[in-house]
CSV table of C-alpha atoms in Angstrom, one decimal:
chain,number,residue,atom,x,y,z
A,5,UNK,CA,4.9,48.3,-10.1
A,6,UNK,CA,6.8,50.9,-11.2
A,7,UNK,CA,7.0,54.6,-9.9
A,8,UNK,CA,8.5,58.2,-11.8
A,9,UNK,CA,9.6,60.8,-9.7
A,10,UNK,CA,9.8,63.8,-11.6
A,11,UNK,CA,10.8,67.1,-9.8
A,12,UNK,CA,10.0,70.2,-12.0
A,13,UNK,CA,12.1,73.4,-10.7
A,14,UNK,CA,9.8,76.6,-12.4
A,15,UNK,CA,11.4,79.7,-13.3
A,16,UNK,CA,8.4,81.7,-11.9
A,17,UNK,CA,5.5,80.7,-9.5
A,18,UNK,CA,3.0,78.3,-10.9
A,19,UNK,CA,0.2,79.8,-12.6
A,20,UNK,CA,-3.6,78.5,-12.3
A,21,UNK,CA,-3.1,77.6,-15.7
A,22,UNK,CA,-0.3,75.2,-15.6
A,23,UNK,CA,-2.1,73.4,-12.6
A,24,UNK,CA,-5.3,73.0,-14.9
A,25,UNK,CA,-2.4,71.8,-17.2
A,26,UNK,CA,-1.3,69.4,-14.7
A,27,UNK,CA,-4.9,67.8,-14.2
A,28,UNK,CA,-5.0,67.1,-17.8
A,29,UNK,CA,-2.0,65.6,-18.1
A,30,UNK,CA,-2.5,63.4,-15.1
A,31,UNK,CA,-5.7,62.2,-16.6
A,32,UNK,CA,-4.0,61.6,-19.9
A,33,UNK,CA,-1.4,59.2,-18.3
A,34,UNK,CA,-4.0,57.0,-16.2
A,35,UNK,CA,-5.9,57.1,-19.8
A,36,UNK,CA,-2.8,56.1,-21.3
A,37,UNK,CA,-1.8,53.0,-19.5
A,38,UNK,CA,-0.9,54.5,-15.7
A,39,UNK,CA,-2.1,52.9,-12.8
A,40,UNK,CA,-1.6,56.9,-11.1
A,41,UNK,CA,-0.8,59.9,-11.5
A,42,UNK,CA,0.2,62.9,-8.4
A,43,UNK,CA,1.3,66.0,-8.7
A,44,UNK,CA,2.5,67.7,-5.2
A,45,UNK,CA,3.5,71.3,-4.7
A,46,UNK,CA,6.7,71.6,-2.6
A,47,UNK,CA,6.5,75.8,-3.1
A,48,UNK,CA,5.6,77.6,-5.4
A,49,UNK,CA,8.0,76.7,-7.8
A,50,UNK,CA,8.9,73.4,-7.6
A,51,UNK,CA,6.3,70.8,-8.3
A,52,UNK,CA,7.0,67.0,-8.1
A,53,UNK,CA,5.3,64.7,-10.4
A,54,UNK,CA,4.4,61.1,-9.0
A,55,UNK,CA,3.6,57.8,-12.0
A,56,UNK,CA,2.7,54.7,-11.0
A,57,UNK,CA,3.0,52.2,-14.0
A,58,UNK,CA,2.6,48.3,-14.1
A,59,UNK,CA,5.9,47.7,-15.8
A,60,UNK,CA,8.4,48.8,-16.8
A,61,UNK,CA,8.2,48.7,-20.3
A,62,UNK,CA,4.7,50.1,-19.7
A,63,UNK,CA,6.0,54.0,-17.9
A,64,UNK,CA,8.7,53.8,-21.1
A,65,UNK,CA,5.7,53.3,-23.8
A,66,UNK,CA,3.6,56.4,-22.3
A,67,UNK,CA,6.4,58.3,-21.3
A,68,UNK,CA,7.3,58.2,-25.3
A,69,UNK,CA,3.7,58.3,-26.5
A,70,UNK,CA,2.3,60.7,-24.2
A,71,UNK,CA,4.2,62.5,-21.2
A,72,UNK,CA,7.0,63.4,-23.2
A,73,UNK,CA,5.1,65.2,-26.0
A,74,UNK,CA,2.5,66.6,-22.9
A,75,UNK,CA,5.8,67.9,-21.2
A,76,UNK,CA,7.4,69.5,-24.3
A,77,UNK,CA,4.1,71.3,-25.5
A,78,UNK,CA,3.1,72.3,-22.0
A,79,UNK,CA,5.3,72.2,-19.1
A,80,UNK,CA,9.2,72.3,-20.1
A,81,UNK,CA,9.2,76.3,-21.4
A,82,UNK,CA,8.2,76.9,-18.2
A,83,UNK,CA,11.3,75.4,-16.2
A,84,UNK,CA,14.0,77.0,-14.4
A,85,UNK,CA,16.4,73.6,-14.7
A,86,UNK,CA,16.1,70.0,-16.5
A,87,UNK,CA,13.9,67.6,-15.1
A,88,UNK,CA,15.1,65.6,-12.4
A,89,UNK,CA,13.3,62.2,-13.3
A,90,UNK,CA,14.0,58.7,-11.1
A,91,UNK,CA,12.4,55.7,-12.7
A,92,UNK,CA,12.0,53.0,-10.2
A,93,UNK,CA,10.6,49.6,-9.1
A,94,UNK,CA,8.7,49.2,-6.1
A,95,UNK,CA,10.2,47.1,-3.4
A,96,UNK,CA,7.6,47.8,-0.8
A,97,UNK,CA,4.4,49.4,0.1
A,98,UNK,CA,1.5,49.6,1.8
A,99,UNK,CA,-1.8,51.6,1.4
A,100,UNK,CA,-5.0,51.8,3.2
């Protein structure tokens, strides 16, 4: 499995709409091909963005098809900073 880390930095303090935003765009990843999809509010204005993905190959498809385009439209005019994005394999884990 592999995870995206994405820490979003807003300029202001997230709005209602943008966490309706989120919820869409979580569902559209999981629709898309993700295994999951988190978002976590640190503070107000930074946001981190969890992906869980099969494959690689698989987080690089949707990440071009879908979160990239989602992101643009939706989510980057709203940053304070570039997106700090990790894209890693798991190498351990338990759950529940």
């Amino acid at each position: 499995m592999y995870v995206v880390v994405n820490h979003l930095h807003f300029r202001d303090p997230v709005s209602e709409a943008t966490v309706q935003a989120f919820r869409d765009g979580v569902r559209l990843t999981v629709d898309s091909g993700g295994l999951a999809a988190r978002v976590l509010r640190v503070d107000e204005q930074h946001l981190i963005l969890l992906l869980d993905f099969p494959s690689a190959e698989e987080a690089n498809r949707v990440a071009k098809e879908v979160g990239g385009p989602w992101m643009r439209e939706h989510i980057t005019p709203l940053l304070a900073a570039s997106t700090e994005r990790s894209v890693g394999a798991v190498i351990a884990s338990a759950s529940r």
